[in-house]
PDB file of C-alpha atoms in Angstrom:
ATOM      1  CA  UNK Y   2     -77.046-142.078  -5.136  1.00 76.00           C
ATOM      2  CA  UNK Y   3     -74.557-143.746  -2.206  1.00 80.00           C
ATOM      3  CA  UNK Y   4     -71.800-144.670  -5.358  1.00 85.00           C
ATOM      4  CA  UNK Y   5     -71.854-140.913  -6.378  1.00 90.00           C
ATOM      5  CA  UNK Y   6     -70.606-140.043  -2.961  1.00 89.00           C
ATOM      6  CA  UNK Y   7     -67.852-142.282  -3.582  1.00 90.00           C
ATOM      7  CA  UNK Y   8     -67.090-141.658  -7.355  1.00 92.00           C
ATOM      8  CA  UNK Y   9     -67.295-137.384  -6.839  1.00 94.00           C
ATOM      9  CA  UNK Y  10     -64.849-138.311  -3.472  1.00 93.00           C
ATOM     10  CA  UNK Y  11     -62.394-140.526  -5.628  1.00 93.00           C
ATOM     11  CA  UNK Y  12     -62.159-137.840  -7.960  1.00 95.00           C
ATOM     12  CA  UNK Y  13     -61.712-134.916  -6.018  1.00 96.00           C
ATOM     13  CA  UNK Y  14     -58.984-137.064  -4.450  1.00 95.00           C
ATOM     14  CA  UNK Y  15     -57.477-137.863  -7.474  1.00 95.00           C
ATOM     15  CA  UNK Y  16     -57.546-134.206  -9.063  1.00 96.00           C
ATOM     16  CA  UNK Y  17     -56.212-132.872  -5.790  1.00 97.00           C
ATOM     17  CA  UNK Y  18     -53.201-135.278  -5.903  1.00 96.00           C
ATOM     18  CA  UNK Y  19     -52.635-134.943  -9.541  1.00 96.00           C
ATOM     19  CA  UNK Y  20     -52.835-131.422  -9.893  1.00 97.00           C
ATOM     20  CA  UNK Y  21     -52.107-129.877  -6.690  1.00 96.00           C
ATOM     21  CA  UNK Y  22     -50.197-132.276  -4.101  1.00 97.00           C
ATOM     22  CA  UNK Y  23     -47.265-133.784  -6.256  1.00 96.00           C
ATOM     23  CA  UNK Y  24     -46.550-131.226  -8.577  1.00 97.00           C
ATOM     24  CA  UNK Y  25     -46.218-129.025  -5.594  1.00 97.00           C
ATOM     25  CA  UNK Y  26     -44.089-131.427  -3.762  1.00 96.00           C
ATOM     26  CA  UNK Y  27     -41.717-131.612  -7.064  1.00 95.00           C
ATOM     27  CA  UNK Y  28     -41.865-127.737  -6.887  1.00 95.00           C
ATOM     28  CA  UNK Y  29     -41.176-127.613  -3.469  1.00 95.00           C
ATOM     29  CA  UNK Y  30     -38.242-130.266  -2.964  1.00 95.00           C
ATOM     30  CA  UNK Y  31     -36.347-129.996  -6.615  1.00 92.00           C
ATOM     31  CA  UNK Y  32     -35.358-126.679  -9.203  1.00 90.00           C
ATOM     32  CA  UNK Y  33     -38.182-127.703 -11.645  1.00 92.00           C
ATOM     33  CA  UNK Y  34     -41.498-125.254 -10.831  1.00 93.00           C
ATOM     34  CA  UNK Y  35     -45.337-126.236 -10.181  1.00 95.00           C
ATOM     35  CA  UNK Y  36     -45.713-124.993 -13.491  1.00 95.00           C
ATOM     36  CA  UNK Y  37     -42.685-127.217 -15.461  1.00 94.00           C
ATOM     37  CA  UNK Y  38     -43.966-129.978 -14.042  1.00 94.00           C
ATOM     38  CA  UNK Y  39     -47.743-129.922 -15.472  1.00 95.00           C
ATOM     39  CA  UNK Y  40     -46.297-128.826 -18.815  1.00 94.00           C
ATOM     40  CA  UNK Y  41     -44.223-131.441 -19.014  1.00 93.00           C
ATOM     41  CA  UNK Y  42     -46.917-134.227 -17.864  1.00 94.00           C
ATOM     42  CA  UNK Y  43     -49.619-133.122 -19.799  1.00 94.00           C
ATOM     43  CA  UNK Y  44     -49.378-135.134 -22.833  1.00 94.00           C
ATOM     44  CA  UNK Y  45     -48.801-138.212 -20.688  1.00 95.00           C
ATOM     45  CA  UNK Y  46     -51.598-137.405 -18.328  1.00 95.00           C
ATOM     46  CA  UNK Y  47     -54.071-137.053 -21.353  1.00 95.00           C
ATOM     47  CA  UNK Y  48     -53.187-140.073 -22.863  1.00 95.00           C
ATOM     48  CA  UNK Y  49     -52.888-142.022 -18.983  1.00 94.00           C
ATOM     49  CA  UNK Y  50     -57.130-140.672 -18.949  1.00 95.00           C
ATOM     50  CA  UNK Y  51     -57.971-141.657 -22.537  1.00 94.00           C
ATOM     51  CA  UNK Y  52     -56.677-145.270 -22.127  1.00 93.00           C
ATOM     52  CA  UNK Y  53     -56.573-145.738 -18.609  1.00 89.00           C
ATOM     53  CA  UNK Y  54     -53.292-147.504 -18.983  1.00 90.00           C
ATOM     54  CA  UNK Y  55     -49.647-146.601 -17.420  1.00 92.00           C
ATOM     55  CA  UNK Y  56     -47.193-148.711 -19.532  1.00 92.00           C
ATOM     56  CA  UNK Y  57     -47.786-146.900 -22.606  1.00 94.00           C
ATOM     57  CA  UNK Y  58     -46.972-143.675 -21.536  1.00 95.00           C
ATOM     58  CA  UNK Y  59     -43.469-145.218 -19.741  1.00 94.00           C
ATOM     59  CA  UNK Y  60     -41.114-143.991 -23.052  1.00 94.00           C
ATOM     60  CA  UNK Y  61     -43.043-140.489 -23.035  1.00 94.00           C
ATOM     61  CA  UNK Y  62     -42.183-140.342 -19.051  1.00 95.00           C
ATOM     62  CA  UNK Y  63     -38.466-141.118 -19.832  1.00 95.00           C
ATOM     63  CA  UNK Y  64     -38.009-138.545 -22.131  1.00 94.00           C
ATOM     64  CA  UNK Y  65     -40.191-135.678 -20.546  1.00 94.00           C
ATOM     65  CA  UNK Y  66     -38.215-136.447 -17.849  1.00 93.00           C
ATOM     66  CA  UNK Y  67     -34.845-135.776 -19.813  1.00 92.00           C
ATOM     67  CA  UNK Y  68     -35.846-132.581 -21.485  1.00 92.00           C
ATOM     68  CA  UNK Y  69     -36.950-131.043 -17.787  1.00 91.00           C
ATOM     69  CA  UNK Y  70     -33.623-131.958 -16.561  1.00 90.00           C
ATOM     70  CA  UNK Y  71     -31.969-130.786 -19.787  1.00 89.00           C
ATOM     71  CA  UNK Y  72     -33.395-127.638 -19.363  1.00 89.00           C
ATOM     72  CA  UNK Y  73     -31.972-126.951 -15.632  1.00 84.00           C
ATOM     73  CA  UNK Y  74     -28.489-127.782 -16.973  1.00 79.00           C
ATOM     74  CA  UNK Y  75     -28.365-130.895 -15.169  1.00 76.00           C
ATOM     75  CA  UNK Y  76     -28.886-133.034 -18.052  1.00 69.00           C
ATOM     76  CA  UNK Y  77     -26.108-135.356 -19.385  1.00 80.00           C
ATOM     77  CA  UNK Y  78     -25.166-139.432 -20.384  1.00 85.00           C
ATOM     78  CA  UNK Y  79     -25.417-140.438 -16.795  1.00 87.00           C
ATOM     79  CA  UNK Y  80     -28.330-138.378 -15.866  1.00 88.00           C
ATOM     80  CA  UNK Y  81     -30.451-139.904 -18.654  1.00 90.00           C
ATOM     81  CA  UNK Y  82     -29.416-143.346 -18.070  1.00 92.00           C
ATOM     82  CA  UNK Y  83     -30.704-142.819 -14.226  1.00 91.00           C
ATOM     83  CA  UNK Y  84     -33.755-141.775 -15.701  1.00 93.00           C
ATOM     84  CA  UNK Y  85     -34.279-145.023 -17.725  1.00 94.00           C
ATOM     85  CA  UNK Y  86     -33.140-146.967 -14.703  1.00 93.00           C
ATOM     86  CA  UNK Y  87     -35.369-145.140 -12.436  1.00 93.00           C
ATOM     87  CA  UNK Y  88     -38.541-144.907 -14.542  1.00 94.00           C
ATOM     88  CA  UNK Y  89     -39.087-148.912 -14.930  1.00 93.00           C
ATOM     89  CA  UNK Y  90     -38.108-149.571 -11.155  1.00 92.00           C
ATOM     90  CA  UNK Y  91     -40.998-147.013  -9.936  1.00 90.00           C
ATOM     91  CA  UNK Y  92     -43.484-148.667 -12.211  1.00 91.00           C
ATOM     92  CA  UNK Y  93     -43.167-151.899 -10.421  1.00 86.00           C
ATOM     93  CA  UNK Y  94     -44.024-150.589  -6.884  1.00 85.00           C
ATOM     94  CA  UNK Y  95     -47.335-149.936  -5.450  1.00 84.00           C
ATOM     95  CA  UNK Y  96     -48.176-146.214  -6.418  1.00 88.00           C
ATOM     96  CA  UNK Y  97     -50.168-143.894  -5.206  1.00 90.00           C
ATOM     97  CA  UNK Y  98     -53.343-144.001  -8.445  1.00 86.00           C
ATOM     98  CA  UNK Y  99     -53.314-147.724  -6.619  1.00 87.00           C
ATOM     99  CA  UNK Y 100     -52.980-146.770  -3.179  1.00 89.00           C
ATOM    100  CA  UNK Y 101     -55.971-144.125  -3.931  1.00 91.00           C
ATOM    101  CA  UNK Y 102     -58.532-147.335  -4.310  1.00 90.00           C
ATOM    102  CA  UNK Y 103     -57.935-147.686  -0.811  1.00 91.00           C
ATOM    103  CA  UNK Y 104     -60.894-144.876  -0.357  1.00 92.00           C
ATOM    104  CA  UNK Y 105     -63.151-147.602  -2.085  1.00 93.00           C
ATOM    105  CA  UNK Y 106     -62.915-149.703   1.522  1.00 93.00           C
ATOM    106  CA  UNK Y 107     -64.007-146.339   2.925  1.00 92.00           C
ATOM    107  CA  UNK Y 108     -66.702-145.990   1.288  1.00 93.00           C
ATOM    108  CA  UNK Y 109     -68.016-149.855   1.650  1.00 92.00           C
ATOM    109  CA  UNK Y 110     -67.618-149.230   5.941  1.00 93.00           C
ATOM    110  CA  UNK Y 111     -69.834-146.228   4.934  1.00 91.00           C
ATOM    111  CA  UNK Y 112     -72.133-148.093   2.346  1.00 91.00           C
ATOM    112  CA  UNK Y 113     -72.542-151.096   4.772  1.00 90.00           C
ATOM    113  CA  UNK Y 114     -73.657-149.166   7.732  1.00 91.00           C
ATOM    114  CA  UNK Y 115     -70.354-150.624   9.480  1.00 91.00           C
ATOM    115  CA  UNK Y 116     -68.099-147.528   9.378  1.00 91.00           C
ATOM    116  CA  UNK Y 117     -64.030-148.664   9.669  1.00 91.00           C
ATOM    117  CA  UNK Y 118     -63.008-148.066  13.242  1.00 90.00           C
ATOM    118  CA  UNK Y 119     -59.445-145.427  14.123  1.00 92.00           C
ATOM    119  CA  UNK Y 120     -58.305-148.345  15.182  1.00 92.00           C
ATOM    120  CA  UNK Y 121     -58.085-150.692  12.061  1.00 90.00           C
ATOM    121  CA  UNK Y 122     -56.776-148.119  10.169  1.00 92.00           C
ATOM    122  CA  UNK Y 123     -53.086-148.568  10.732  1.00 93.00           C
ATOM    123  CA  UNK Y 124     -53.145-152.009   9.917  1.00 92.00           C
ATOM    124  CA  UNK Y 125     -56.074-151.663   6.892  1.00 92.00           C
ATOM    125  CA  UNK Y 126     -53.174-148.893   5.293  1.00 92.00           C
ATOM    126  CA  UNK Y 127     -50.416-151.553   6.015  1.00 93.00           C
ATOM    127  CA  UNK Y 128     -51.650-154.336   4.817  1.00 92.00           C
ATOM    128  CA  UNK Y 129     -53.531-152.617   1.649  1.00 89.00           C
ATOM    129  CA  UNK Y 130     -50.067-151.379   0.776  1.00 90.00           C
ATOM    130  CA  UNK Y 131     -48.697-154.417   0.777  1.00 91.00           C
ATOM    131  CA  UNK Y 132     -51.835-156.273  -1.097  1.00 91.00           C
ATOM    132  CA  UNK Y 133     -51.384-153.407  -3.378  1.00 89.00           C
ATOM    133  CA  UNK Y 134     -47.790-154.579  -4.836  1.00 88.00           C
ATOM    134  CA  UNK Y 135     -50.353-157.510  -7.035  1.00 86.00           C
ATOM    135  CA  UNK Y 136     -53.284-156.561  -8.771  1.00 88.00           C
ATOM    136  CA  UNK Y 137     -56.215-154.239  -7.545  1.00 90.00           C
ATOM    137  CA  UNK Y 138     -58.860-156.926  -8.284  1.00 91.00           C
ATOM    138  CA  UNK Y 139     -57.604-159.534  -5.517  1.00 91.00           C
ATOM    139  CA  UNK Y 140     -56.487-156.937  -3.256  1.00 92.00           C
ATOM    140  CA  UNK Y 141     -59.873-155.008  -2.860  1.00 93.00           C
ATOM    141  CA  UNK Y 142     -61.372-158.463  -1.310  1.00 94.00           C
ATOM    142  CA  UNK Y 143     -58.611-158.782   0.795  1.00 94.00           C
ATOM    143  CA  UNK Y 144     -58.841-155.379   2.671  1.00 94.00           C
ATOM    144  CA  UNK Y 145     -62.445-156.005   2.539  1.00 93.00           C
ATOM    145  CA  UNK Y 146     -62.354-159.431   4.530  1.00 94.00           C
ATOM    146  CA  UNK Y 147     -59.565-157.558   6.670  1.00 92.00           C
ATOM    147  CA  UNK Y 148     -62.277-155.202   8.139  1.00 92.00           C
ATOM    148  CA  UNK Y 149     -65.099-157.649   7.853  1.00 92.00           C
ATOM    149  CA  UNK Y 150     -67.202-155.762   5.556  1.00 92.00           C
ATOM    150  CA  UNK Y 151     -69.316-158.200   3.105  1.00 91.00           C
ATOM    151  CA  UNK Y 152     -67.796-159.570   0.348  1.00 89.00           C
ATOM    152  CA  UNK Y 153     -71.021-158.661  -2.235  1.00 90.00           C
ATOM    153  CA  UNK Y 154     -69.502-154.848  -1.615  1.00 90.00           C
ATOM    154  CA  UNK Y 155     -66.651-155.721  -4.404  1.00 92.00           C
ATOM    155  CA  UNK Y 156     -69.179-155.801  -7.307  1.00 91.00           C
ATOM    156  CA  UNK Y 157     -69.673-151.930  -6.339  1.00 89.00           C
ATOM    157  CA  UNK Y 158     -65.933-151.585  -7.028  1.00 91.00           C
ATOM    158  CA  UNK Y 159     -65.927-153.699 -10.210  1.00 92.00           C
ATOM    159  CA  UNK Y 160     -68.859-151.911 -11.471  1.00 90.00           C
ATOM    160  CA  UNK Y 161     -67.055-148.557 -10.806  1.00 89.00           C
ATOM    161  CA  UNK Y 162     -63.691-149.648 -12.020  1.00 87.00           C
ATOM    162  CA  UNK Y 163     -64.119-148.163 -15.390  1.00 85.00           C
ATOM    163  CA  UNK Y 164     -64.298-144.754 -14.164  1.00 87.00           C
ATOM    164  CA  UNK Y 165     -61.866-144.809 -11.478  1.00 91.00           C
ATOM    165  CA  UNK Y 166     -59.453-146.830 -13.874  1.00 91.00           C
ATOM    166  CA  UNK Y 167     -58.884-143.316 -15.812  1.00 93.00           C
ATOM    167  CA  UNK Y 168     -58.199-141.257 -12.803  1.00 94.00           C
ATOM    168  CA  UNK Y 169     -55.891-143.726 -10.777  1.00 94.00           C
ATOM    169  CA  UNK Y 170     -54.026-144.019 -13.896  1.00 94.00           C
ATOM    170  CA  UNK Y 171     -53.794-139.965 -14.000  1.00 95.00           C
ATOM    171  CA  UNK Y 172     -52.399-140.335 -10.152  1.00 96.00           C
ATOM    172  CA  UNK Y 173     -49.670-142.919 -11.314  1.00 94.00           C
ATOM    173  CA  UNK Y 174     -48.568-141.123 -13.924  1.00 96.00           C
ATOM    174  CA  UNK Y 175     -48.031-137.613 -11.857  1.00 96.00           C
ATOM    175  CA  UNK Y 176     -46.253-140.063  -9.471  1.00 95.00           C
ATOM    176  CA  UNK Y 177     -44.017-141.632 -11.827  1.00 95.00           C
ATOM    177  CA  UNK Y 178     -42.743-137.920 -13.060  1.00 95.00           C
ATOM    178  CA  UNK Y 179     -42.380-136.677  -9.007  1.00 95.00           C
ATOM    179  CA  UNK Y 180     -40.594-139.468  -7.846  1.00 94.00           C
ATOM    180  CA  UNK Y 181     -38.453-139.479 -10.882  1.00 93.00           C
ATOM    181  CA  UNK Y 182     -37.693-136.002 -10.596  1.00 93.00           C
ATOM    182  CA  UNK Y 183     -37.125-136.207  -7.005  1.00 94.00           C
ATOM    183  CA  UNK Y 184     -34.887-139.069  -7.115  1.00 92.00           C
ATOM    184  CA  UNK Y 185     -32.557-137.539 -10.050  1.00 92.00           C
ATOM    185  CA  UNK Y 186     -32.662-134.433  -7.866  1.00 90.00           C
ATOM    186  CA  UNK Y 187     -31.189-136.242  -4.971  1.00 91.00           C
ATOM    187  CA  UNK Y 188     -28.950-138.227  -6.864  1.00 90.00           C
ATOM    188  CA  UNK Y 189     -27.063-135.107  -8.467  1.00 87.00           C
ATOM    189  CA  UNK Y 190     -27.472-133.176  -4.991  1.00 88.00           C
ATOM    190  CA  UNK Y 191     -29.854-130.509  -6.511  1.00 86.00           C
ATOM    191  CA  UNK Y 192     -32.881-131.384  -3.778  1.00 86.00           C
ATOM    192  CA  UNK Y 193     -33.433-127.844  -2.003  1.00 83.00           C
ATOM    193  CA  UNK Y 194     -36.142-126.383   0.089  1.00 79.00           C
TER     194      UNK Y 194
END
């Protein structure tokens, strides 16, 4: 009963960011509407969910990416060649379907009966970021350690990984498009309020 707490709040989380929170920033910041931007991610988002897996949907990023800025006449050789620049470069950073698992720490202050202090914050969100550049599965016991919560707590996040996987991977992808789209904006001096 405790882990549905957590799954239905990584969710929410993750539907609120993916549907709501980036799409309106790219609305907000860049020419392309709310609207543009979940037609154009769809396809990628759906197959992000079904295999739980970024990489593949990279090429489909790249060129949903083109079309959008096709359409707002701001397409062109050097445009689309940012795109395929920028596209592989944002994969490699921490995003935020990884920075999301950072509610799974949370939740083990919560599960343990050792809730994380205001004051370890700062320095759990720092450090997690930075954990967060390798792989989830060594990073999760880091943070954990970090706020001495037991170790044991990681098999809850193992065990759970399957499910999350398919949203965090929804997160990344909704990233990849927004900062895309907000970095080609910027670079052709189309960013507007």
């Amino acid at each position: 009963a405790s882990m549905q707490v957590y799954l239905i709040s990584y969710f929410a989380l993750c539907l609120v960011l993916t549907f709501a929170v980036l799409p309106w920033i790219v609305a907000s910041v860049t020419p392309i509407t709310y609207w543009q931007t979940i037609q154009m991610s769809k396809a990628s988002l759906v197959t992000a969910f079904a295999t739980g897996n970024i990489f593949i949907v990279l090429p489909v990023i790249v060129e949903e990416c083109k079309q959008v800025m096709k359409s707002h006449n701001t397409g062109g050789e050097d445009t689309d060649t940012l795109i395929e620049i920028l596209v592989p470069i944002a994969f490699t950073f921490p995003n935020i379907g990884k920075l999301t698992v950072m509610l799974f720490v949370l939740f083990a202050g919560w599960f343990a009966g050792k809730p994380i202090s205001p004051e370890a914050l700062p320095a759990l969100a720092f450090s997690g970021l930075l954990a967060l550049f390798g792989d989830v599965y060594v990073a999760i016991p880091f943070m954990l350690d970090l706020v001495r919560l037991p170790s044991d707590l990681f098999q809850f996040f193992v065990m759970s990984g399957f499910l999350t996987g398919k949203f965090s991977s929804m997160v990344a992808v909704m990233n990849l498009f927004a900062l895309t789209l907000i970095a080609i904006s910027l670079f052709l001096g189309k960013l507007r309020y």
